[in-house]
PDB file of C-alpha atoms in Angstrom:
ATOM      1  CA  MET A   1      88.688 -66.828 -15.747  1.00 85.00           C
ATOM      2  CA  ASN A   2      89.679 -66.579 -12.088  1.00 95.00           C
ATOM      3  CA  ALA A   3      88.552 -63.810  -9.751  1.00 97.00           C
ATOM      4  CA  LEU A   4      91.793 -61.817 -10.020  1.00 97.00           C
ATOM      5  CA  ASP A   5      91.463 -61.741 -13.807  1.00 97.00           C
ATOM      6  CA  ARG A   6      87.855 -60.600 -13.437  1.00 98.00           C
ATOM      7  CA  ALA A   7      88.857 -57.860 -10.988  1.00 98.00           C
ATOM      8  CA  ARG A   8      91.739 -56.372 -13.018  1.00 97.00           C
ATOM      9  CA  PRO A   9      89.552 -54.698 -15.683  1.00 97.00           C
ATOM     10  CA  LEU A  10      87.730 -52.859 -12.878  1.00 98.00           C
ATOM     11  CA  LEU A  11      90.943 -51.096 -11.816  1.00 98.00           C
ATOM     12  CA  THR A  12      91.681 -47.576 -13.019  1.00 97.00           C
ATOM     13  CA  PRO A  13      94.338 -47.368 -15.780  1.00 97.00           C
ATOM     14  CA  ALA A  14      96.860 -45.958 -13.289  1.00 96.00           C
ATOM     15  CA  ALA A  15      96.183 -48.796 -10.863  1.00 97.00           C
ATOM     16  CA  ARG A  16      96.521 -51.395 -13.610  1.00 97.00           C
ATOM     17  CA  GLU A  17      99.993 -50.097 -14.366  1.00 95.00           C
ATOM     18  CA  GLU A  18     101.018 -50.521 -10.724  1.00 93.00           C
ATOM     19  CA  ALA A  19      99.312 -53.890 -10.220  1.00 96.00           C
ATOM     20  CA  ARG A  20     101.346 -56.980  -9.434  1.00 96.00           C
ATOM     21  CA  GLU A  21     100.218 -60.285  -8.007  1.00 96.00           C
ATOM     22  CA  VAL A  22     101.631 -61.096  -4.578  1.00 95.00           C
ATOM     23  CA  SER A  23     100.627 -64.079  -2.425  1.00 93.00           C
ATOM     24  CA  GLY A  24      97.359 -64.496  -4.312  1.00 97.00           C
ATOM     25  CA  TYR A  25      96.196 -60.868  -4.218  1.00 98.00           C
ATOM     26  CA  ILE A  26      96.706 -57.779  -6.403  1.00 98.00           C
ATOM     27  CA  ASP A  27      99.183 -55.393  -4.781  1.00 98.00           C
ATOM     28  CA  LEU A  28      98.973 -51.725  -5.786  1.00 97.00           C
ATOM     29  CA  LEU A  29     101.140 -50.333  -2.987  1.00 94.00           C
ATOM     30  CA  GLY A  30     104.352 -52.348  -3.252  1.00 88.00           C
ATOM     31  CA  PRO A  31     106.921 -51.966  -0.487  1.00 80.00           C
ATOM     32  CA  ASP A  32     105.829 -48.441   0.393  1.00 61.00           C
ATOM     33  CA  ARG A  33     104.775 -48.154   4.016  1.00 53.00           C
ATOM     34  CA  HIS A  34     101.164 -47.131   4.452  1.00 51.00           C
ATOM     35  CA  GLU A  35     100.754 -43.909   6.437  1.00 55.00           C
ATOM     36  CA  SER A  36      98.106 -44.547   9.068  1.00 54.00           C
ATOM     37  CA  PRO A  37      96.266 -41.775  10.927  1.00 52.00           C
ATOM     38  CA  GLY A  38      96.983 -43.140  14.397  1.00 49.00           C
ATOM     39  CA  MET A  39      97.590 -45.914  16.892  1.00 48.00           C
ATOM     40  CA  ALA A  40      94.427 -47.875  16.070  1.00 45.00           C
ATOM     41  CA  GLN A  41      95.308 -48.419  12.419  1.00 48.00           C
ATOM     42  CA  ASN A  42      98.950 -49.051  13.267  1.00 47.00           C
ATOM     43  CA  PHE A  43      97.791 -52.058  15.258  1.00 46.00           C
ATOM     44  CA  MET A  44      95.613 -53.207  12.356  1.00 49.00           C
ATOM     45  CA  LEU A  45      98.753 -53.394  10.208  1.00 50.00           C
ATOM     46  CA  THR A  46     100.769 -55.613  12.567  1.00 48.00           C
ATOM     47  CA  SER A  47     101.631 -59.224  11.763  1.00 50.00           C
ATOM     48  CA  ALA A  48     100.138 -60.477  15.038  1.00 50.00           C
ATOM     49  CA  LEU A  49      96.573 -59.274  14.503  1.00 50.00           C
ATOM     50  CA  PRO A  50      95.450 -61.676  11.728  1.00 53.00           C
ATOM     51  CA  ARG A  51      96.002 -64.616  14.086  1.00 52.00           C
ATOM     52  CA  ILE A  52      93.463 -63.300  16.598  1.00 47.00           C
ATOM     53  CA  TYR A  53      91.344 -60.843  14.599  1.00 50.00           C
ATOM     54  CA  GLU A  54      88.539 -63.028  13.314  1.00 56.00           C
ATOM     55  CA  ARG A  55      88.002 -65.172  16.385  1.00 53.00           C
ATOM     56  CA  TRP A  56      88.826 -62.836  19.280  1.00 45.00           C
ATOM     57  CA  TRP A  57      89.698 -59.206  18.518  1.00 46.00           C
ATOM     58  CA  ARG A  58      86.887 -58.089  16.222  1.00 52.00           C
ATOM     59  CA  PRO A  59      84.038 -59.881  18.104  1.00 53.00           C
ATOM     60  CA  ALA A  60      85.260 -58.736  21.536  1.00 48.00           C
ATOM     61  CA  LEU A  61      85.880 -55.131  20.544  1.00 53.00           C
ATOM     62  CA  GLY A  62      82.562 -55.036  18.711  1.00 51.00           C
ATOM     63  CA  ARG A  63      80.719 -56.379  21.738  1.00 46.00           C
ATOM     64  CA  VAL A  64      82.150 -53.635  23.964  1.00 49.00           C
ATOM     65  CA  ALA A  65      81.316 -50.917  21.431  1.00 57.00           C
ATOM     66  CA  LYS A  66      77.855 -52.211  20.513  1.00 56.00           C
ATOM     67  CA  GLY A  67      76.785 -52.864  24.092  1.00 58.00           C
ATOM     68  CA  ALA A  68      75.495 -55.997  25.794  1.00 53.00           C
ATOM     69  CA  PHE A  69      72.352 -56.149  23.674  1.00 57.00           C
ATOM     70  CA  GLY A  70      73.899 -55.176  20.359  1.00 68.00           C
ATOM     71  CA  PRO A  71      74.044 -57.565  17.399  1.00 78.00           C
ATOM     72  CA  GLY A  72      76.650 -60.330  17.269  1.00 79.00           C
ATOM     73  CA  MET A  73      78.921 -61.064  14.325  1.00 84.00           C
ATOM     74  CA  ASN A  74      76.415 -63.227  12.459  1.00 91.00           C
ATOM     75  CA  GLU A  75      73.778 -60.547  12.877  1.00 93.00           C
ATOM     76  CA  GLU A  76      76.252 -57.941  11.592  1.00 93.00           C
ATOM     77  CA  LYS A  77      76.681 -59.991   8.429  1.00 96.00           C
ATOM     78  CA  ARG A  78      72.916 -60.258   8.028  1.00 96.00           C
ATOM     79  CA  ILE A  79      72.536 -56.482   8.453  1.00 97.00           C
ATOM     80  CA  ALA A  80      75.236 -55.882   5.832  1.00 97.00           C
ATOM     81  CA  ARG A  81      73.522 -58.223   3.358  1.00 98.00           C
ATOM     82  CA  LEU A  82      70.157 -56.544   3.945  1.00 97.00           C
ATOM     83  CA  LEU A  83      71.529 -53.008   3.568  1.00 98.00           C
ATOM     84  CA  MET A  84      73.206 -54.032   0.304  1.00 98.00           C
ATOM     85  CA  ALA A  85      70.200 -56.084  -0.869  1.00 98.00           C
ATOM     86  CA  LEU A  86      72.572 -58.667  -2.341  1.00 98.00           C
ATOM     87  CA  SER A  87      71.406 -61.021  -5.065  1.00 97.00           C
ATOM     88  CA  PRO A  88      73.094 -63.582  -7.340  1.00 98.00           C
ATOM     89  CA  GLY A  89      75.391 -62.004  -9.914  1.00 98.00           C
ATOM     90  CA  ASP A  90      76.081 -58.804  -7.989  1.00 98.00           C
ATOM     91  CA  GLY A  91      79.499 -57.168  -7.861  1.00 98.00           C
ATOM     92  CA  VAL A  92      80.505 -56.168  -4.319  1.00 98.00           C
ATOM     93  CA  LEU A  93      83.412 -54.134  -2.929  1.00 98.00           C
ATOM     94  CA  ASP A  94      84.296 -54.928   0.694  1.00 98.00           C
ATOM     95  CA  VAL A  95      86.367 -51.976   1.956  1.00 97.00           C
ATOM     96  CA  GLY A  96      88.694 -52.684   4.860  1.00 94.00           C
ATOM     97  CA  CYS A  97      88.049 -56.390   4.396  1.00 95.00           C
ATOM     98  CA  GLY A  98      90.696 -57.575   6.864  1.00 92.00           C
ATOM     99  CA  THR A  99      90.895 -61.361   6.903  1.00 93.00           C
ATOM    100  CA  GLY A 100      87.880 -61.694   4.581  1.00 96.00           C
ATOM    101  CA  ASN A 101      85.306 -62.867   7.107  1.00 94.00           C
ATOM    102  CA  PHE A 102      82.526 -60.700   5.654  1.00 97.00           C
ATOM    103  CA  THR A 103      83.916 -60.968   2.115  1.00 98.00           C
ATOM    104  CA  ARG A 104      83.361 -64.721   2.069  1.00 98.00           C
ATOM    105  CA  ASP A 105      79.856 -64.310   3.474  1.00 97.00           C
ATOM    106  CA  PHE A 106      78.975 -61.927   0.642  1.00 98.00           C
ATOM    107  CA  ALA A 107      80.359 -64.466  -1.841  1.00 98.00           C
ATOM    108  CA  ARG A 108      77.682 -66.929  -0.742  1.00 97.00           C
ATOM    109  CA  SER A 109      74.990 -64.362  -1.546  1.00 98.00           C
ATOM    110  CA  VAL A 110      76.250 -63.330  -4.992  1.00 98.00           C
ATOM    111  CA  GLY A 111      77.038 -66.895  -6.091  1.00 98.00           C
ATOM    112  CA  PRO A 112      79.518 -68.048  -8.734  1.00 97.00           C
ATOM    113  CA  ASP A 113      78.280 -65.508 -11.305  1.00 97.00           C
ATOM    114  CA  GLY A 114      78.955 -62.611  -8.947  1.00 98.00           C
ATOM    115  CA  LEU A 115      82.245 -61.081  -7.853  1.00 98.00           C
ATOM    116  CA  VAL A 116      83.351 -59.873  -4.439  1.00 98.00           C
ATOM    117  CA  VAL A 117      86.517 -57.769  -4.174  1.00 98.00           C
ATOM    118  CA  GLY A 118      88.096 -57.292  -0.758  1.00 98.00           C
ATOM    119  CA  LEU A 119      90.191 -54.121  -0.407  1.00 98.00           C
ATOM    120  CA  ASP A 120      92.667 -53.570   2.425  1.00 95.00           C
ATOM    121  CA  VAL A 121      96.099 -52.035   3.083  1.00 93.00           C
ATOM    122  CA  SER A 122      97.424 -54.780   5.375  1.00 91.00           C
ATOM    123  CA  GLU A 123      99.651 -57.398   3.743  1.00 93.00           C
ATOM    124  CA  THR A 124      99.301 -59.790   6.677  1.00 91.00           C
ATOM    125  CA  MET A 125      95.506 -59.502   6.741  1.00 91.00           C
ATOM    126  CA  LEU A 126      95.244 -60.112   3.000  1.00 96.00           C
ATOM    127  CA  THR A 127      97.565 -63.120   3.102  1.00 95.00           C
ATOM    128  CA  ARG A 128      95.312 -64.682   5.725  1.00 94.00           C
ATOM    129  CA  ALA A 129      92.218 -63.719   3.708  1.00 96.00           C
ATOM    130  CA  VAL A 130      93.563 -65.360   0.538  1.00 97.00           C
ATOM    131  CA  ASN A 131      94.443 -68.587   2.359  1.00 96.00           C
ATOM    132  CA  ASP A 132      91.117 -68.842   4.191  1.00 95.00           C
ATOM    133  CA  THR A 133      89.128 -68.046   1.045  1.00 97.00           C
ATOM    134  CA  ALA A 134      90.960 -70.693  -0.976  1.00 97.00           C
ATOM    135  CA  ALA A 135      90.317 -73.229   1.792  1.00 97.00           C
ATOM    136  CA  ALA A 136      86.613 -72.336   1.709  1.00 96.00           C
ATOM    137  CA  GLY A 137      86.496 -72.911  -2.064  1.00 96.00           C
ATOM    138  CA  PHE A 138      85.224 -69.511  -3.205  1.00 97.00           C
ATOM    139  CA  ASP A 139      86.293 -68.787  -6.788  1.00 96.00           C
ATOM    140  CA  GLN A 140      84.328 -65.524  -7.015  1.00 98.00           C
ATOM    141  CA  VAL A 141      86.477 -63.592  -4.489  1.00 98.00           C
ATOM    142  CA  ALA A 142      89.499 -61.412  -5.289  1.00 98.00           C
ATOM    143  CA  TYR A 143      91.628 -59.360  -2.931  1.00 98.00           C
ATOM    144  CA  VAL A 144      93.376 -56.074  -3.648  1.00 98.00           C
ATOM    145  CA  ARG A 145      95.946 -54.264  -1.524  1.00 97.00           C
ATOM    146  CA  GLY A 146      95.324 -50.582  -2.055  1.00 96.00           C
ATOM    147  CA  ASP A 147      94.210 -47.327  -0.500  1.00 91.00           C
ATOM    148  CA  ALA A 148      90.791 -48.055   0.925  1.00 82.00           C
ATOM    149  CA  ALA A 149      90.067 -44.344   1.311  1.00 82.00           C
ATOM    150  CA  ASP A 150      90.522 -43.804  -2.439  1.00 88.00           C
ATOM    151  CA  ALA A 151      89.197 -46.957  -4.061  1.00 95.00           C
ATOM    152  CA  PRO A 152      91.375 -47.657  -7.150  1.00 97.00           C
ATOM    153  CA  PHE A 153      88.465 -48.713  -9.358  1.00 98.00           C
ATOM    154  CA  LEU A 154      86.651 -47.298 -12.359  1.00 98.00           C
ATOM    155  CA  ASN A 155      83.454 -45.336 -11.921  1.00 98.00           C
ATOM    156  CA  ALA A 156      80.293 -47.430 -11.566  1.00 98.00           C
ATOM    157  CA  SER A 157      82.185 -50.706 -11.073  1.00 98.00           C
ATOM    158  CA  PHE A 158      80.134 -52.261  -8.242  1.00 98.00           C
ATOM    159  CA  ASP A 159      76.493 -52.903  -7.399  1.00 98.00           C
ATOM    160  CA  ALA A 160      77.214 -52.652  -3.670  1.00 98.00           C
ATOM    161  CA  VAL A 161      79.920 -51.360  -1.334  1.00 98.00           C
ATOM    162  CA  CYS A 162      80.416 -52.429   2.278  1.00 98.00           C
ATOM    163  CA  CYS A 163      82.634 -50.636   4.780  1.00 97.00           C
ATOM    164  CA  PHE A 164      82.293 -52.231   8.213  1.00 95.00           C
ATOM    165  CA  ALA A 165      84.508 -51.166  11.143  1.00 90.00           C
ATOM    166  CA  ALA A 166      86.874 -49.178   8.912  1.00 91.00           C
ATOM    167  CA  LEU A 167      85.489 -45.708   8.121  1.00 93.00           C
ATOM    168  CA  ASN A 168      86.349 -44.507  11.629  1.00 90.00           C
ATOM    169  CA  LEU A 169      90.024 -45.332  10.931  1.00 87.00           C
ATOM    170  CA  PHE A 170      90.398 -43.229   7.776  1.00 90.00           C
ATOM    171  CA  ALA A 171      92.240 -39.908   7.938  1.00 88.00           C
ATOM    172  CA  ASP A 172      89.621 -38.381   5.601  1.00 92.00           C
ATOM    173  CA  PRO A 173      86.363 -40.345   5.888  1.00 94.00           C
ATOM    174  CA  TYR A 174      84.502 -37.943   3.616  1.00 96.00           C
ATOM    175  CA  ALA A 175      86.948 -38.509   0.787  1.00 96.00           C
ATOM    176  CA  ALA A 176      86.326 -42.209   1.349  1.00 96.00           C
ATOM    177  CA  LEU A 177      82.555 -41.672   1.076  1.00 97.00           C
ATOM    178  CA  ASP A 178      83.117 -39.790  -2.191  1.00 97.00           C
ATOM    179  CA  SER A 179      85.176 -42.744  -3.411  1.00 97.00           C
ATOM    180  CA  PHE A 180      82.475 -45.268  -2.457  1.00 98.00           C
ATOM    181  CA  THR A 181      79.860 -43.174  -4.247  1.00 98.00           C
ATOM    182  CA  ARG A 182      81.992 -42.920  -7.376  1.00 98.00           C
ATOM    183  CA  VAL A 183      82.512 -46.674  -7.790  1.00 98.00           C
ATOM    184  CA  LEU A 184      78.827 -47.535  -7.265  1.00 98.00           C
ATOM    185  CA  THR A 185      76.504 -48.081 -10.208  1.00 98.00           C
ATOM    186  CA  PRO A 186      73.326 -45.968 -10.343  1.00 98.00           C
ATOM    187  CA  GLY A 187      70.975 -47.599  -7.867  1.00 98.00           C
ATOM    188  CA  GLY A 188      73.944 -49.164  -6.063  1.00 98.00           C
ATOM    189  CA  ARG A 189      73.762 -49.817  -2.328  1.00 98.00           C
ATOM    190  CA  LEU A 190      76.124 -48.778   0.465  1.00 98.00           C
ATOM    191  CA  ALA A 191      76.448 -50.370   3.921  1.00 98.00           C
ATOM    192  CA  ILE A 192      78.504 -48.830   6.728  1.00 98.00           C
ATOM    193  CA  PHE A 193      79.226 -49.887  10.307  1.00 96.00           C
ATOM    194  CA  THR A 194      81.180 -47.345  12.304  1.00 94.00           C
ATOM    195  CA  SER A 195      81.341 -45.220  15.447  1.00 90.00           C
ATOM    196  CA  VAL A 196      78.815 -42.746  16.800  1.00 90.00           C
ATOM    197  CA  ARG A 197      79.224 -40.218  19.599  1.00 77.00           C
ATOM    198  CA  GLY A 198      77.260 -40.498  22.810  1.00 61.00           C
ATOM    199  CA  ARG A 199      75.047 -37.787  24.247  1.00 57.00           C
ATOM    200  CA  SER A 200      76.249 -37.449  27.839  1.00 49.00           C
ATOM    201  CA  ILE A 201      79.020 -34.952  28.613  1.00 46.00           C
ATOM    202  CA  PRO A 202      81.230 -37.487  30.468  1.00 45.00           C
ATOM    203  CA  LEU A 203      80.984 -39.978  27.605  1.00 46.00           C
ATOM    204  CA  ARG A 204      81.715 -37.345  24.968  1.00 47.00           C
ATOM    205  CA  THR A 205      84.744 -36.156  26.967  1.00 45.00           C
ATOM    206  CA  PHE A 206      86.037 -39.731  27.135  1.00 44.00           C
ATOM    207  CA  GLU A 207      85.417 -40.193  23.407  1.00 45.00           C
ATOM    208  CA  THR A 208      87.384 -37.030  22.612  1.00 48.00           C
ATOM    209  CA  VAL A 209      90.383 -38.308  24.564  1.00 42.00           C
ATOM    210  CA  ILE A 210      90.225 -41.755  22.934  1.00 49.00           C
ATOM    211  CA  SER A 211      89.884 -40.225  19.472  1.00 48.00           C
ATOM    212  CA  ALA A 212      92.896 -37.972  20.014  1.00 43.00           C
ATOM    213  CA  GLN A 213      95.050 -40.833  21.283  1.00 45.00           C
ATOM    214  CA  SER A 214      94.015 -43.483  18.758  1.00 47.00           C
ATOM    215  CA  GLY A 215      93.358 -41.445  15.609  1.00 48.00           C
ATOM    216  CA  MET A 216      89.825 -42.851  15.337  1.00 68.00           C
ATOM    217  CA  ASN A 217      86.955 -40.708  14.094  1.00 77.00           C
ATOM    218  CA  MET A 218      83.822 -40.392  16.229  1.00 85.00           C
ATOM    219  CA  PHE A 219      80.793 -39.321  14.187  1.00 93.00           C
ATOM    220  CA  GLU A 220      77.846 -37.276  15.404  1.00 92.00           C
ATOM    221  CA  ARG A 221      74.459 -39.013  15.258  1.00 93.00           C
ATOM    222  CA  ASP A 222      73.185 -37.373  12.079  1.00 95.00           C
ATOM    223  CA  GLU A 223      76.566 -36.778  10.452  1.00 96.00           C
ATOM    224  CA  LEU A 224      76.742 -39.789   8.157  1.00 97.00           C
ATOM    225  CA  VAL A 225      73.014 -39.834   7.403  1.00 98.00           C
ATOM    226  CA  ASP A 226      73.320 -36.241   6.191  1.00 98.00           C
ATOM    227  CA  ALA A 227      76.554 -37.015   4.321  1.00 98.00           C
ATOM    228  CA  LEU A 228      74.908 -39.831   2.355  1.00 98.00           C
ATOM    229  CA  ALA A 229      71.885 -37.683   1.509  1.00 98.00           C
ATOM    230  CA  GLU A 230      74.224 -34.943   0.251  1.00 98.00           C
ATOM    231  CA  ARG A 231      75.896 -37.489  -2.042  1.00 98.00           C
ATOM    232  CA  GLY A 232      72.641 -38.547  -3.665  1.00 98.00           C
ATOM    233  CA  PHE A 233      71.667 -41.551  -1.569  1.00 98.00           C
ATOM    234  CA  THR A 234      67.998 -42.231  -0.921  1.00 97.00           C
ATOM    235  CA  ASN A 235      66.183 -44.469   1.556  1.00 96.00           C
ATOM    236  CA  VAL A 236      68.998 -43.814   4.042  1.00 98.00           C
ATOM    237  CA  ARG A 237      68.595 -45.988   7.134  1.00 97.00           C
ATOM    238  CA  GLN A 238      70.386 -45.877  10.472  1.00 97.00           C
ATOM    239  CA  ARG A 239      70.499 -48.205  13.482  1.00 95.00           C
ATOM    240  CA  LEU A 240      72.256 -47.054  16.664  1.00 94.00           C
ATOM    241  CA  THR A 241      73.663 -49.523  19.177  1.00 90.00           C
ATOM    242  CA  GLY A 242      76.042 -48.523  21.946  1.00 84.00           C
ATOM    243  CA  VAL A 243      78.692 -46.199  20.510  1.00 84.00           C
ATOM    244  CA  THR A 244      78.271 -47.678  17.021  1.00 91.00           C
ATOM    245  CA  GLN A 245      75.902 -47.251  14.097  1.00 95.00           C
ATOM    246  CA  PHE A 246      74.806 -49.104  10.989  1.00 96.00           C
ATOM    247  CA  VAL A 247      74.009 -46.797   8.066  1.00 98.00           C
ATOM    248  CA  GLY A 248      72.924 -47.705   4.556  1.00 98.00           C
ATOM    249  CA  GLY A 249      71.367 -46.179   1.476  1.00 98.00           C
ATOM    250  CA  ARG A 250      70.745 -46.545  -2.258  1.00 98.00           C
ATOM    251  CA  LEU A 251      72.406 -44.236  -4.792  1.00 98.00           C
ATOM    252  CA  SER A 252      69.946 -42.365  -6.990  1.00 96.00           C
ATOM    253  CA  GLU A 253      69.610 -43.695 -10.517  1.00 88.00           C
TER     254      GLU A 253
END
């Protein structure tokens, strides 16, 4: 059974009715144009971005946001794996997977008996992800085009959920957190990499302007830590670097 066939039973009944295979991934949105919350996500949906995203755009933008001494891309992957405590056989949902760079890394950790599902709204990103994943020889990876802010999966479908560099782009990030919580098994782990507001008045003023122009969310320092605790997560951890943060926790059993 291939990864797409393994992923289909995890979809909600409504999503299964809409599902069709396109270019090697499951498409739940069809030709409908995705409504993005602002300029930043509009750019993420362009056809040009997949060609530069993995090598240039994501590392460069991350370096600026994380600061000169912040973790690089390989360290980001390591942090994600640690926050999710991945082990062979796990089921993982990678929200806002883009071209599948992190998705494929998680596939190495869960092994052939595990399953990693990458979820994104961008057709061009997913097409690149499918091609690169096939070239890398991972049979335990499936991609789904759907609403990342309302994961179209059954309750308790995944052992771990990752959302790196995407939560700040969602129109309703708290609905997305509710969705992540819903699809996690009891004891499941969540890993998030997203924005965090600075403390100085000039920086916060600049952040407000950027947020208004781009549609990106800027979170207060304790905002997501508190949000995870309110949703039943324990052992919530946070690492701040530049204007970004890594946050993770384990859902109560």
